Amino acid sequence: MSIMIAQSLENNRQAPAQPMGTPVPADNQVTQLLLQAMSLVGHDASTAIDFMRRASALAANEQPFAERHDTIPLHAPGGLAPWQVKRSRRFIEDNLAGRISIDDLAKLTRLSPSYFCAAFRASFGTSPHDFVCRCRVDLAKRLMMETEAPLCEIALDSGFADQSHLSRVFRRVTGTTPAAWRRTCRTS
């Protein structure tokens, strides 16, 4: 994987000149994102992939759509309709720091709570609870990288009850603690 990143870096440096008037991606940002991805490959593959996706979006002159859960799934049999997927995702992203209940999501999509859970799993391949946990962990990762805030504050800003809750869920999702993950990112 690190060979692919290195090749991407080299290709980014040798990109052909674009015609006048064409927006040029921020090469320095692309390079920085790819370097961060390369440094995380052995420690946190999911975050490394996040960085590569952001770099790819930036290089393609698109706005990065943040997390790895950004693609809209195709309509799966028994799953949510595309409008329900968009509404659910938007509601979750807008309310990560607060309480997100199955009842609220079900009402938003005009489904019963039990049917919503089954349809959500068919569309996203995971339960609503696990999806929300992963989104919150991704938000916590972003806050740890972009701010110097203490973990207890990041936990609350990410929608966790407290730092202990953040640590438990973070370890379950990534295999490491938030403090260890933050140290690894800072040293690279």
PDB file of C-alpha atoms in Angstrom:
ATOM      1  CA  MET A   1       0.000   0.000   0.000  1.00  0.00           C
ATOM      2  CA  SER A   2       2.834   2.420   0.803  1.00  0.00           C
ATOM      3  CA  ILE A   3       4.214   1.794  -2.709  1.00  0.00           C
ATOM      4  CA  MET A   4       0.874   2.973  -4.155  1.00  0.00           C
ATOM      5  CA  ILE A   5       1.035   6.106  -2.008  1.00  0.00           C
ATOM      6  CA  ALA A   6       4.607   6.806  -3.088  1.00  0.00           C
ATOM      7  CA  GLN A   7       3.595   6.359  -6.742  1.00  0.00           C
ATOM      8  CA  SER A   8       0.659   8.721  -6.204  1.00  0.00           C
ATOM      9  CA  LEU A   9       3.032  11.283  -4.723  1.00  0.00           C
ATOM     10  CA  GLU A  10       5.338  10.971  -7.707  1.00  0.00           C
ATOM     11  CA  ASN A  11       2.439  11.214 -10.172  1.00  0.00           C
ATOM     12  CA  ASN A  12       1.145  14.282  -8.337  1.00  0.00           C
ATOM     13  CA  ARG A  13       4.503  16.010  -8.747  1.00  0.00           C
ATOM     14  CA  GLN A  14       4.644  15.191 -12.471  1.00  0.00           C
ATOM     15  CA  ALA A  15       1.056  16.180 -13.296  1.00  0.00           C
ATOM     16  CA  PRO A  16       0.702  17.886 -16.682  1.00  0.00           C
ATOM     17  CA  ALA A  17       0.070  21.605 -16.710  1.00  0.00           C
ATOM     18  CA  GLN A  18      -3.578  22.546 -16.885  1.00  0.00           C
ATOM     19  CA  PRO A  19      -4.962  25.070 -19.379  1.00  0.00           C
ATOM     20  CA  MET A  20      -5.329  28.697 -18.318  1.00  0.00           C
ATOM     21  CA  GLY A  21      -8.449  29.368 -16.299  1.00  0.00           C
ATOM     22  CA  THR A  22      -8.670  25.801 -14.988  1.00  0.00           C
ATOM     23  CA  PRO A  23      -8.571  25.645 -11.192  1.00  0.00           C
ATOM     24  CA  VAL A  24      -5.357  23.940 -10.072  1.00  0.00           C
ATOM     25  CA  PRO A  25      -5.588  21.681  -7.016  1.00  0.00           C
ATOM     26  CA  ALA A  26      -3.488  22.646  -4.045  1.00  0.00           C
ATOM     27  CA  ASP A  27      -0.527  20.369  -4.777  1.00  0.00           C
ATOM     28  CA  ASN A  28       1.005  21.030  -1.384  1.00  0.00           C
ATOM     29  CA  GLN A  29      -2.173  19.925   0.391  1.00  0.00           C
ATOM     30  CA  VAL A  30      -2.405  16.798  -1.753  1.00  0.00           C
ATOM     31  CA  THR A  31       1.208  15.968  -0.961  1.00  0.00           C
ATOM     32  CA  GLN A  32       0.686  16.561   2.763  1.00  0.00           C
ATOM     33  CA  LEU A  33      -2.419  14.365   2.822  1.00  0.00           C
ATOM     34  CA  LEU A  34      -0.604  11.564   1.008  1.00  0.00           C
ATOM     35  CA  LEU A  35       2.410  11.834   3.324  1.00  0.00           C
ATOM     36  CA  GLN A  36       0.112  11.600   6.347  1.00  0.00           C
ATOM     37  CA  ALA A  37      -1.594   8.593   4.775  1.00  0.00           C
ATOM     38  CA  MET A  38       1.750   6.922   4.174  1.00  0.00           C
ATOM     39  CA  SER A  39       2.805   7.448   7.787  1.00  0.00           C
ATOM     40  CA  LEU A  40      -0.431   5.879   9.077  1.00  0.00           C
ATOM     41  CA  VAL A  41      -0.599   2.831   6.791  1.00  0.00           C
ATOM     42  CA  GLY A  42       0.860   0.413   9.340  1.00  0.00           C
ATOM     43  CA  HIS A  43      -0.956   1.873  12.344  1.00  0.00           C
ATOM     44  CA  ASP A  44      -4.418   2.947  11.209  1.00  0.00           C
ATOM     45  CA  ALA A  45      -5.387   1.829   7.721  1.00  0.00           C
ATOM     46  CA  SER A  46      -8.871   3.340   7.836  1.00  0.00           C
ATOM     47  CA  THR A  47      -7.518   6.824   8.533  1.00  0.00           C
ATOM     48  CA  ALA A  48      -4.803   6.341   5.902  1.00  0.00           C
ATOM     49  CA  ILE A  49      -7.525   5.531   3.389  1.00  0.00           C
ATOM     50  CA  ASP A  50      -9.410   8.652   4.529  1.00  0.00           C
ATOM     51  CA  PHE A  51      -6.353  10.778   3.787  1.00  0.00           C
ATOM     52  CA  MET A  52      -5.909   9.152   0.366  1.00  0.00           C
ATOM     53  CA  ARG A  53      -9.565   9.806  -0.503  1.00  0.00           C
ATOM     54  CA  ARG A  54      -9.266  13.437   0.555  1.00  0.00           C
ATOM     55  CA  ALA A  55      -6.104  13.818  -1.514  1.00  0.00           C
ATOM     56  CA  SER A  56      -7.764  12.183  -4.498  1.00  0.00           C
ATOM     57  CA  ALA A  57     -10.802  14.463  -4.207  1.00  0.00           C
ATOM     58  CA  LEU A  58      -8.582  17.517  -3.892  1.00  0.00           C
ATOM     59  CA  ALA A  59      -6.458  16.449  -6.858  1.00  0.00           C
ATOM     60  CA  ALA A  60      -9.619  15.948  -8.911  1.00  0.00           C
ATOM     61  CA  ASN A  61     -10.596  19.480  -7.893  1.00  0.00           C
ATOM     62  CA  GLU A  62     -13.568  18.240  -5.898  1.00  0.00           C
ATOM     63  CA  GLN A  63     -14.604  19.114  -2.393  1.00  0.00           C
ATOM     64  CA  PRO A  64     -13.674  16.199  -0.105  1.00  0.00           C
ATOM     65  CA  PHE A  65     -16.764  14.753   1.534  1.00  0.00           C
ATOM     66  CA  ALA A  66     -14.952  13.908   4.726  1.00  0.00           C
ATOM     67  CA  GLU A  67     -15.445  10.413   6.089  1.00  0.00           C
ATOM     68  CA  ARG A  68     -15.162   6.945   4.619  1.00  0.00           C
ATOM     69  CA  HIS A  69     -18.925   6.551   4.915  1.00  0.00           C
ATOM     70  CA  ASP A  70     -19.480   9.243   2.304  1.00  0.00           C
ATOM     71  CA  THR A  71     -20.605   7.152  -0.659  1.00  0.00           C
ATOM     72  CA  ILE A  72     -24.320   6.782  -1.161  1.00  0.00           C
ATOM     73  CA  PRO A  73     -25.145   3.097  -1.446  1.00  0.00           C
ATOM     74  CA  LEU A  74     -27.172   1.933  -4.401  1.00  0.00           C
ATOM     75  CA  HIS A  75     -30.729   0.979  -3.607  1.00  0.00           C
ATOM     76  CA  ALA A  76     -30.392  -2.457  -2.034  1.00  0.00           C
ATOM     77  CA  PRO A  77     -33.319  -4.877  -2.060  1.00  0.00           C
ATOM     78  CA  GLY A  78     -35.073  -4.382   1.257  1.00  0.00           C
ATOM     79  CA  GLY A  79     -32.967  -1.303   1.895  1.00  0.00           C
ATOM     80  CA  LEU A  80     -33.662   2.385   2.178  1.00  0.00           C
ATOM     81  CA  ALA A  81     -34.645   4.464  -0.830  1.00  0.00           C
ATOM     82  CA  PRO A  82     -31.998   6.979  -1.961  1.00  0.00           C
ATOM     83  CA  TRP A  83     -33.905   9.901  -0.390  1.00  0.00           C
ATOM     84  CA  GLN A  84     -34.066   7.994   2.900  1.00  0.00           C
ATOM     85  CA  VAL A  85     -30.328   7.298   2.755  1.00  0.00           C
ATOM     86  CA  LYS A  86     -29.589  10.993   2.209  1.00  0.00           C
ATOM     87  CA  ARG A  87     -31.935  12.118   4.967  1.00  0.00           C
ATOM     88  CA  SER A  88     -30.587   9.564   7.432  1.00  0.00           C
ATOM     89  CA  ARG A  89     -26.971  10.416   6.699  1.00  0.00           C
ATOM     90  CA  ARG A  90     -27.598  14.164   6.868  1.00  0.00           C
ATOM     91  CA  PHE A  91     -29.462  13.822  10.178  1.00  0.00           C
ATOM     92  CA  ILE A  92     -26.676  11.685  11.658  1.00  0.00           C
ATOM     93  CA  GLU A  93     -23.920  14.049  10.467  1.00  0.00           C
ATOM     94  CA  ASP A  94     -25.789  17.117  11.717  1.00  0.00           C
ATOM     95  CA  ASN A  95     -26.486  15.615  15.142  1.00  0.00           C
ATOM     96  CA  LEU A  96     -23.306  13.676  15.967  1.00  0.00           C
ATOM     97  CA  ALA A  97     -22.679  15.691  19.120  1.00  0.00           C
ATOM     98  CA  GLY A  98     -26.214  15.088  20.384  1.00  0.00           C
ATOM     99  CA  ARG A  99     -28.573  12.212  20.967  1.00  0.00           C
ATOM    100  CA  ILE A 100     -29.520  10.187  17.881  1.00  0.00           C
ATOM    101  CA  SER A 101     -32.355   7.730  18.400  1.00  0.00           C
ATOM    102  CA  ILE A 102     -33.710   5.014  16.146  1.00  0.00           C
ATOM    103  CA  ASP A 103     -37.178   6.493  16.660  1.00  0.00           C
ATOM    104  CA  ASP A 104     -36.038   9.876  15.302  1.00  0.00           C
ATOM    105  CA  LEU A 105     -34.385   8.275  12.277  1.00  0.00           C
ATOM    106  CA  ALA A 106     -37.419   6.062  11.635  1.00  0.00           C
ATOM    107  CA  LYS A 107     -39.794   9.052  11.783  1.00  0.00           C
ATOM    108  CA  LEU A 108     -37.515  10.988   9.464  1.00  0.00           C
ATOM    109  CA  THR A 109     -37.699   8.184   6.878  1.00  0.00           C
ATOM    110  CA  ARG A 110     -41.389   7.424   7.526  1.00  0.00           C
ATOM    111  CA  LEU A 111     -40.717   3.845   8.601  1.00  0.00           C
ATOM    112  CA  SER A 112     -41.309   1.850  11.750  1.00  0.00           C
ATOM    113  CA  PRO A 113     -38.235   1.563  13.999  1.00  0.00           C
ATOM    114  CA  SER A 114     -37.818  -2.178  13.397  1.00  0.00           C
ATOM    115  CA  TYR A 115     -38.191  -1.893   9.621  1.00  0.00           C
ATOM    116  CA  PHE A 116     -35.850   1.107   9.579  1.00  0.00           C
ATOM    117  CA  CYS A 117     -33.114  -0.911  11.331  1.00  0.00           C
ATOM    118  CA  ALA A 118     -33.441  -3.781   8.850  1.00  0.00           C
ATOM    119  CA  ALA A 119     -33.512  -1.438   5.844  1.00  0.00           C
ATOM    120  CA  PHE A 120     -30.565   0.590   7.176  1.00  0.00           C
ATOM    121  CA  ARG A 121     -28.512  -2.598   7.594  1.00  0.00           C
ATOM    122  CA  ALA A 122     -29.412  -3.695   4.047  1.00  0.00           C
ATOM    123  CA  SER A 123     -28.322  -0.316   2.658  1.00  0.00           C
ATOM    124  CA  PHE A 124     -25.216   0.387   4.742  1.00  0.00           C
ATOM    125  CA  GLY A 125     -24.082  -3.114   5.695  1.00  0.00           C
ATOM    126  CA  THR A 126     -24.072  -2.219   9.395  1.00  0.00           C
ATOM    127  CA  SER A 127     -26.520  -1.317  12.121  1.00  0.00           C
ATOM    128  CA  PRO A 128     -27.500   2.318  12.697  1.00  0.00           C
ATOM    129  CA  HIS A 129     -25.767   2.229  16.092  1.00  0.00           C
ATOM    130  CA  ASP A 130     -22.476   0.977  14.645  1.00  0.00           C
ATOM    131  CA  PHE A 131     -22.684   3.519  11.827  1.00  0.00           C
ATOM    132  CA  VAL A 132     -23.191   6.363  14.312  1.00  0.00           C
ATOM    133  CA  CYS A 133     -20.308   5.069  16.464  1.00  0.00           C
ATOM    134  CA  ARG A 134     -17.986   5.002  13.450  1.00  0.00           C
ATOM    135  CA  CYS A 135     -19.054   8.513  12.426  1.00  0.00           C
ATOM    136  CA  ARG A 136     -18.367   9.745  15.956  1.00  0.00           C
ATOM    137  CA  VAL A 137     -14.958   8.064  15.999  1.00  0.00           C
ATOM    138  CA  ASP A 138     -14.149   9.701  12.651  1.00  0.00           C
ATOM    139  CA  LEU A 139     -15.187  13.076  14.066  1.00  0.00           C
ATOM    140  CA  ALA A 140     -13.040  12.468  17.159  1.00  0.00           C
ATOM    141  CA  LYS A 141     -10.063  11.595  14.918  1.00  0.00           C
ATOM    142  CA  ARG A 142     -10.516  14.788  12.948  1.00  0.00           C
ATOM    143  CA  LEU A 143     -10.761  16.864  16.137  1.00  0.00           C
ATOM    144  CA  MET A 144      -7.638  15.181  17.569  1.00  0.00           C
ATOM    145  CA  MET A 145      -5.695  16.034  14.424  1.00  0.00           C
ATOM    146  CA  GLU A 146      -6.993  19.582  13.988  1.00  0.00           C
ATOM    147  CA  THR A 147      -7.107  20.793  17.604  1.00  0.00           C
ATOM    148  CA  GLU A 148      -5.146  20.604  20.821  1.00  0.00           C
ATOM    149  CA  ALA A 149      -8.326  20.069  22.856  1.00  0.00           C
ATOM    150  CA  PRO A 150      -8.151  17.523  25.687  1.00  0.00           C
ATOM    151  CA  LEU A 151      -9.704  14.123  25.042  1.00  0.00           C
ATOM    152  CA  CYS A 152     -12.503  14.748  27.550  1.00  0.00           C
ATOM    153  CA  GLU A 153     -13.603  17.775  25.521  1.00  0.00           C
ATOM    154  CA  ILE A 154     -13.249  15.925  22.215  1.00  0.00           C
ATOM    155  CA  ALA A 155     -15.364  13.098  23.639  1.00  0.00           C
ATOM    156  CA  LEU A 156     -18.228  15.472  24.421  1.00  0.00           C
ATOM    157  CA  ASP A 157     -17.884  17.333  21.103  1.00  0.00           C
ATOM    158  CA  SER A 158     -18.057  13.988  19.268  1.00  0.00           C
ATOM    159  CA  GLY A 159     -21.252  12.874  20.972  1.00  0.00           C
ATOM    160  CA  PHE A 160     -19.801  10.494  23.538  1.00  0.00           C
ATOM    161  CA  ALA A 161     -21.010  10.544  27.141  1.00  0.00           C
ATOM    162  CA  ASP A 162     -17.487  10.997  28.518  1.00  0.00           C
ATOM    163  CA  GLN A 163     -13.832  10.222  27.826  1.00  0.00           C
ATOM    164  CA  SER A 164     -14.236   6.633  28.998  1.00  0.00           C
ATOM    165  CA  HIS A 165     -17.054   6.085  26.504  1.00  0.00           C
ATOM    166  CA  LEU A 166     -14.901   7.562  23.721  1.00  0.00           C
ATOM    167  CA  SER A 167     -11.996   5.289  24.689  1.00  0.00           C
ATOM    168  CA  ARG A 168     -14.127   2.120  24.699  1.00  0.00           C
ATOM    169  CA  VAL A 169     -15.764   2.796  21.349  1.00  0.00           C
ATOM    170  CA  PHE A 170     -12.554   4.144  19.774  1.00  0.00           C
ATOM    171  CA  ARG A 171     -10.642   1.001  20.792  1.00  0.00           C
ATOM    172  CA  ARG A 172     -13.425  -1.241  19.482  1.00  0.00           C
ATOM    173  CA  VAL A 173     -13.465   0.545  16.111  1.00  0.00           C
ATOM    174  CA  THR A 174      -9.737   1.208  15.572  1.00  0.00           C
ATOM    175  CA  GLY A 175      -7.968  -1.296  17.807  1.00  0.00           C
ATOM    176  CA  THR A 176      -6.097   1.415  19.713  1.00  0.00           C
ATOM    177  CA  THR A 177      -6.835   4.074  22.308  1.00  0.00           C
ATOM    178  CA  PRO A 178      -7.476   7.716  21.391  1.00  0.00           C
ATOM    179  CA  ALA A 179      -4.363   8.852  23.268  1.00  0.00           C
ATOM    180  CA  ALA A 180      -2.130   6.332  21.479  1.00  0.00           C
ATOM    181  CA  TRP A 181      -3.682   7.209  18.114  1.00  0.00           C
ATOM    182  CA  ARG A 182      -3.132  10.923  18.731  1.00  0.00           C
ATOM    183  CA  ARG A 183       0.516  10.345  19.750  1.00  0.00           C
ATOM    184  CA  THR A 184       1.105   8.309  16.595  1.00  0.00           C
ATOM    185  CA  CYS A 185      -0.382  11.043  14.402  1.00  0.00           C
ATOM    186  CA  ARG A 186       1.645  13.771  16.086  1.00  0.00           C
ATOM    187  CA  THR A 187       4.951  11.943  15.667  1.00  0.00           C
ATOM    188  CA  SER A 188       4.357  11.328  11.975  1.00  0.00           C
TER     189      SER A 188
END
